[in-house]
Coordinates of C-alpha atoms in Angstrom, one line a residue:
X1 CA -138.9 -72.1 -24.5
X2 CA -138.4 -69.5 -27.3
X3 CA -140.6 -67.0 -29.0
X4 CA -140.1 -66.1 -32.6
X5 CA -141.3 -62.6 -33.7
X6 CA -142.0 -62.2 -37.5
X7 CA -143.3 -58.8 -38.6
X8 CA -145.1 -58.9 -42.0
X9 CA -146.0 -56.0 -44.3
X10 CA -147.1 -57.0 -47.8
X11 CA -144.3 -59.5 -48.2
X12 CA -144.8 -61.6 -51.4
X13 CA -146.5 -64.8 -50.6
X14 CA -143.8 -67.0 -52.0
X15 CA -141.2 -65.3 -49.8
X16 CA -143.5 -65.6 -46.8
X17 CA -143.9 -69.3 -47.4
X18 CA -140.2 -69.7 -47.7
X19 CA -139.7 -67.9 -44.4
X20 CA -142.4 -69.8 -42.5
X21 CA -141.3 -73.1 -43.9
X22 CA -137.7 -72.5 -42.6
X23 CA -139.2 -72.2 -39.1
X24 CA -141.2 -75.4 -39.5
X25 CA -138.0 -77.2 -40.4
X26 CA -136.2 -76.3 -37.2
X27 CA -134.7 -79.3 -35.4
X28 CA -135.6 -77.6 -32.1
X29 CA -139.4 -77.7 -31.7
X30 CA -140.2 -75.9 -28.4
X31 CA -141.1 -72.6 -29.9
X32 CA -144.0 -70.2 -30.5
X33 CA -144.2 -68.0 -33.6
X34 CA -145.8 -64.5 -33.3
X35 CA -146.7 -63.3 -36.8
X36 CA -147.5 -59.6 -36.5
X37 CA -149.3 -58.6 -39.7
X38 CA -148.7 -54.8 -40.0
X39 CA -151.8 -54.0 -42.1
X40 CA -151.0 -56.1 -45.2
X41 CA -153.2 -56.5 -48.2
X42 CA -156.1 -59.0 -48.0
X43 CA -154.4 -61.8 -50.0
X44 CA -151.4 -61.6 -47.7
X45 CA -153.6 -61.7 -44.6
X46 CA -155.6 -64.6 -46.0
X47 CA -152.4 -66.6 -46.7
X48 CA -151.1 -66.0 -43.1
X49 CA -154.3 -67.1 -41.6
X50 CA -154.5 -70.2 -43.7
X51 CA -150.9 -71.1 -43.1
X52 CA -151.2 -70.8 -39.3
X53 CA -154.6 -72.4 -39.0
X54 CA -153.5 -75.9 -38.3
X55 CA -150.3 -74.9 -36.4
X56 CA -151.0 -74.4 -32.7
X57 CA -147.6 -72.8 -32.1
X58 CA -148.2 -70.1 -34.8
X59 CA -150.0 -67.1 -33.4
X60 CA -151.2 -64.3 -35.7
X61 CA -152.1 -60.8 -34.8
X62 CA -153.4 -58.4 -37.4
X63 CA -152.8 -54.7 -36.7
X64 CA -153.2 -51.3 -38.3
X65 CA -150.1 -50.4 -40.2
X66 CA -147.6 -48.8 -37.8
X67 CA -144.2 -49.7 -39.1
X68 CA -141.8 -52.5 -38.3
X69 CA -140.7 -51.2 -34.9
X70 CA -144.2 -51.0 -33.7
X71 CA -144.8 -54.6 -35.0
X72 CA -141.7 -55.9 -33.3
X73 CA -142.6 -54.1 -30.0
X74 CA -146.0 -55.8 -30.1
X75 CA -144.2 -59.1 -30.6
X76 CA -142.0 -58.4 -27.6
X77 CA -145.0 -57.5 -25.5
X78 CA -146.7 -60.8 -26.4
X79 CA -143.5 -62.8 -25.7
X80 CA -143.5 -64.8 -22.4
X81 CA -140.9 -67.5 -22.9
X82 CA -137.3 -67.6 -21.7
X83 CA -135.8 -66.7 -25.1
X84 CA -136.8 -64.5 -28.0
X85 CA -135.6 -64.0 -31.6
X86 CA -136.6 -62.0 -34.6
X87 CA -136.9 -63.0 -38.3
X88 CA -137.7 -60.7 -41.2
X89 CA -140.6 -62.2 -43.3
X90 CA -138.6 -62.4 -46.5
X91 CA -135.6 -64.2 -45.0
X92 CA -135.0 -67.7 -43.8
X93 CA -133.1 -69.5 -41.0
X94 CA -131.0 -72.6 -41.1
X95 CA -132.6 -75.7 -39.6
X96 CA -130.2 -75.9 -36.6
X97 CA -130.5 -72.2 -35.7
X98 CA -132.6 -72.5 -32.5
X99 CA -131.0 -75.7 -31.3
X100 CA -127.4 -74.4 -31.6
X101 CA -128.2 -70.9 -30.3
X102 CA -129.9 -72.1 -27.2
X103 CA -127.2 -74.6 -26.5
X104 CA -124.5 -71.9 -26.5
X105 CA -126.7 -69.5 -24.5
X106 CA -127.2 -72.1 -21.8
X107 CA -123.6 -73.5 -21.7
X108 CA -122.0 -70.0 -21.6
X109 CA -124.8 -68.4 -19.5
X110 CA -125.1 -65.5 -22.0
X111 CA -127.7 -62.8 -22.4
X112 CA -127.5 -62.9 -26.2
X113 CA -125.8 -65.1 -28.8
X114 CA -125.0 -63.7 -32.3
X115 CA -124.3 -65.7 -35.4
X116 CA -123.5 -64.9 -39.0
X117 CA -125.5 -64.8 -42.2
X118 CA -125.5 -65.4 -45.9
X119 CA -126.4 -62.4 -48.1
X120 CA -128.4 -63.6 -51.0
X121 CA -129.3 -62.0 -54.3
X122 CA -131.0 -63.7 -57.3
X123 CA -130.7 -67.0 -55.4
X124 CA -126.9 -66.7 -55.1
X125 CA -124.8 -66.1 -52.0
X126 CA -123.0 -62.9 -52.7
X127 CA -121.5 -62.3 -49.2
X128 CA -121.0 -64.2 -46.0
X129 CA -120.8 -62.2 -42.7
X130 CA -119.4 -63.9 -39.7
X131 CA -116.8 -63.7 -37.0
X132 CA -113.3 -65.4 -37.0
X133 CA -113.5 -69.1 -36.1
X134 CA -114.7 -70.1 -32.6
X135 CA -116.7 -68.5 -29.9
X136 CA -116.1 -65.0 -28.4
X137 CA -117.5 -63.5 -25.3
X138 CA -117.9 -59.8 -24.4
X139 CA -118.6 -59.2 -20.8
X140 CA -118.0 -56.3 -18.3
X141 CA -115.0 -54.2 -19.6
X142 CA -114.9 -56.2 -22.9
X143 CA -118.5 -55.2 -23.8
X144 CA -117.0 -51.9 -25.1
X145 CA -115.1 -53.8 -27.7
X146 CA -118.3 -55.1 -29.1
X147 CA -119.8 -51.6 -28.8
X148 CA -117.0 -50.1 -30.9
X149 CA -117.7 -52.6 -33.7
X150 CA -121.4 -51.9 -33.4
X151 CA -120.9 -48.1 -33.7
X152 CA -118.0 -47.9 -36.2
X153 CA -119.2 -50.9 -38.3
X154 CA -115.6 -52.0 -38.5
X155 CA -113.5 -54.4 -36.4
X156 CA -110.0 -53.1 -35.4
X157 CA -106.9 -54.5 -33.7
X158 CA -108.6 -54.7 -30.3
X159 CA -111.7 -56.6 -31.5
X160 CA -110.6 -58.2 -34.8
X161 CA -112.1 -61.6 -33.8
X162 CA -115.6 -60.1 -34.4
X163 CA -114.7 -60.1 -38.0
X164 CA -117.6 -59.1 -40.2
X165 CA -120.3 -60.2 -37.7
X166 CA -123.5 -58.2 -38.2
X167 CA -123.4 -56.5 -34.8
X168 CA -126.1 -53.9 -35.6
X169 CA -128.8 -56.2 -37.0
X170 CA -131.7 -57.6 -35.0
X171 CA -131.7 -61.0 -36.7
X172 CA -129.0 -63.7 -36.6
X173 CA -129.3 -63.7 -32.8
X174 CA -131.2 -65.1 -29.8
X175 CA -131.8 -63.0 -26.7
X176 CA -132.9 -64.0 -23.2
X177 CA -136.2 -62.3 -22.8
X178 CA -135.1 -61.1 -19.3
X179 CA -132.1 -59.2 -20.8
X180 CA -134.4 -57.2 -23.1
X181 CA -136.7 -56.2 -20.1
X182 CA -138.5 -53.0 -20.9
X183 CA -136.3 -52.0 -23.9
X184 CA -138.3 -51.4 -27.1
X185 CA -137.7 -50.3 -30.6
X186 CA -137.9 -46.5 -31.3
X187 CA -141.0 -46.3 -33.5
X188 CA -140.0 -42.8 -34.8
X189 CA -136.9 -44.3 -36.6
X190 CA -137.5 -45.8 -40.0
X191 CA -134.0 -46.9 -40.9
X192 CA -131.3 -48.6 -38.8
X193 CA -133.9 -49.0 -36.0
X194 CA -132.3 -52.3 -35.3
X195 CA -128.8 -50.7 -34.8
X196 CA -130.4 -48.2 -32.4
X197 CA -132.0 -51.1 -30.5
X198 CA -128.6 -52.9 -30.2
X199 CA -126.9 -49.7 -29.1
X200 CA -129.4 -49.3 -26.3
X201 CA -129.3 -53.0 -25.5
X202 CA -125.5 -53.0 -25.2
X203 CA -125.6 -50.0 -22.9
X204 CA -127.2 -52.3 -20.3
X205 CA -123.9 -54.3 -20.2
X206 CA -125.2 -57.7 -21.2
X207 CA -123.0 -60.8 -21.5
X208 CA -122.7 -61.1 -25.3
X209 CA -121.6 -64.2 -27.2
X210 CA -120.5 -64.2 -30.9
X211 CA -120.1 -67.4 -32.9
X212 CA -118.9 -68.1 -36.5
X213 CA -121.9 -70.3 -37.1
X214 CA -124.1 -69.2 -40.0
X215 CA -127.7 -69.3 -39.0
X216 CA -129.5 -66.8 -41.2
X217 CA -130.2 -66.1 -44.9
X218 CA -130.7 -62.4 -45.7
X219 CA -132.4 -61.9 -49.1
X220 CA -131.7 -58.6 -50.9
X221 CA -135.1 -57.5 -52.4
X222 CA -136.2 -54.6 -54.4
X223 CA -139.3 -54.0 -52.2
X224 CA -137.2 -53.4 -49.0
X225 CA -136.9 -50.0 -47.2
X226 CA -133.8 -49.2 -49.2
X227 CA -135.9 -49.0 -52.4
X228 CA -137.5 -45.8 -51.0
X229 CA -137.0 -42.4 -52.8
X230 CA -133.8 -40.5 -52.2
X231 CA -135.6 -37.8 -50.2
X232 CA -137.3 -40.3 -48.0
X233 CA -134.1 -42.1 -47.3
X234 CA -132.3 -38.9 -46.5
X235 CA -134.9 -37.9 -43.9
X236 CA -134.8 -41.4 -42.3
X237 CA -131.0 -41.2 -42.1
X238 CA -131.0 -37.7 -40.6
X239 CA -133.5 -38.9 -37.9
X240 CA -131.2 -41.8 -37.1
X241 CA -128.2 -39.4 -36.9
X242 CA -130.1 -37.2 -34.4
X243 CA -130.6 -40.2 -32.1
X244 CA -126.9 -41.2 -32.4
X245 CA -126.0 -37.6 -31.4
X246 CA -128.2 -37.8 -28.3
X247 CA -126.3 -40.9 -27.1
X248 CA -122.9 -39.4 -28.0
X249 CA -123.7 -36.3 -25.8
X250 CA -124.2 -38.6 -22.8
X251 CA -121.2 -40.8 -23.4
X252 CA -118.1 -40.4 -21.2
X253 CA -115.8 -43.2 -22.3
X254 CA -113.2 -41.8 -24.8
X255 CA -112.9 -44.9 -26.9
X256 CA -116.7 -45.2 -27.3
X257 CA -117.0 -41.5 -28.0
X258 CA -114.5 -42.0 -30.8
X259 CA -116.6 -44.9 -32.2
X260 CA -119.8 -42.8 -32.1
X261 CA -118.0 -40.0 -34.0
X262 CA -116.9 -42.6 -36.6
X263 CA -120.5 -43.6 -37.0
X264 CA -121.6 -40.0 -37.5
X265 CA -118.8 -39.5 -40.1
X266 CA -120.1 -42.6 -41.9
X267 CA -123.6 -41.2 -41.9
X268 CA -122.4 -37.9 -43.2
X269 CA -120.6 -39.6 -46.1
X270 CA -123.9 -41.4 -47.0
X271 CA -125.8 -38.1 -47.0
X272 CA -123.2 -36.4 -49.1
X273 CA -123.5 -38.9 -52.0

């Protein structure tokens, strides 16, 4: 029923085990896990193979290192089931994630359902990101209200019910595989590639659901992409900015153009620091 794509690149084994174990604990059992090993070290490869060996619904694919977007794209290409979700290999999901997400998707006939997450550092929750209480649907003309939050990273008077929902992330959500279609991650973008994917996904006018349920635990780690050198990060951010500008140049809706410009202003502030 649902495919789970987990890219792995040299994730510490204790964190990998924590991630995989959280999937095993799901109350919903009709799933397949696609672990895409993106050229990890031998000890990580060995652990993955041993962990998956006695689990028929865990599929492992070892590839030459090509980056997280390439790994996710391979996972999408392998996916055949009705639904698909993505988990980062150093994070975890709550045990009712799949069950609750699929229930909402089917009851509301959605293309994607988005939940909230706990941000964790040193084993403590330092931030909770979620919508205002209840369920919220963005369809047809209302999709642009979701788009505005996605681009500007802030909810306003028109879409305040979104609250602090992580609209630009790729985790915390379940998609119908059909709604993704031929869309793939941009493999040239090394930061905010998930935001770019969600921008392009939203351009297809999907029926989007947002819930205040907390389904995901995001762990802040020193080995993540944000630990790269200042010069590397600046290059990645500039590449992302170029892609945003391409989409702005094609946009005709005034309120969405304004949101794009706010995103560019935000990027410029980061580069000026």
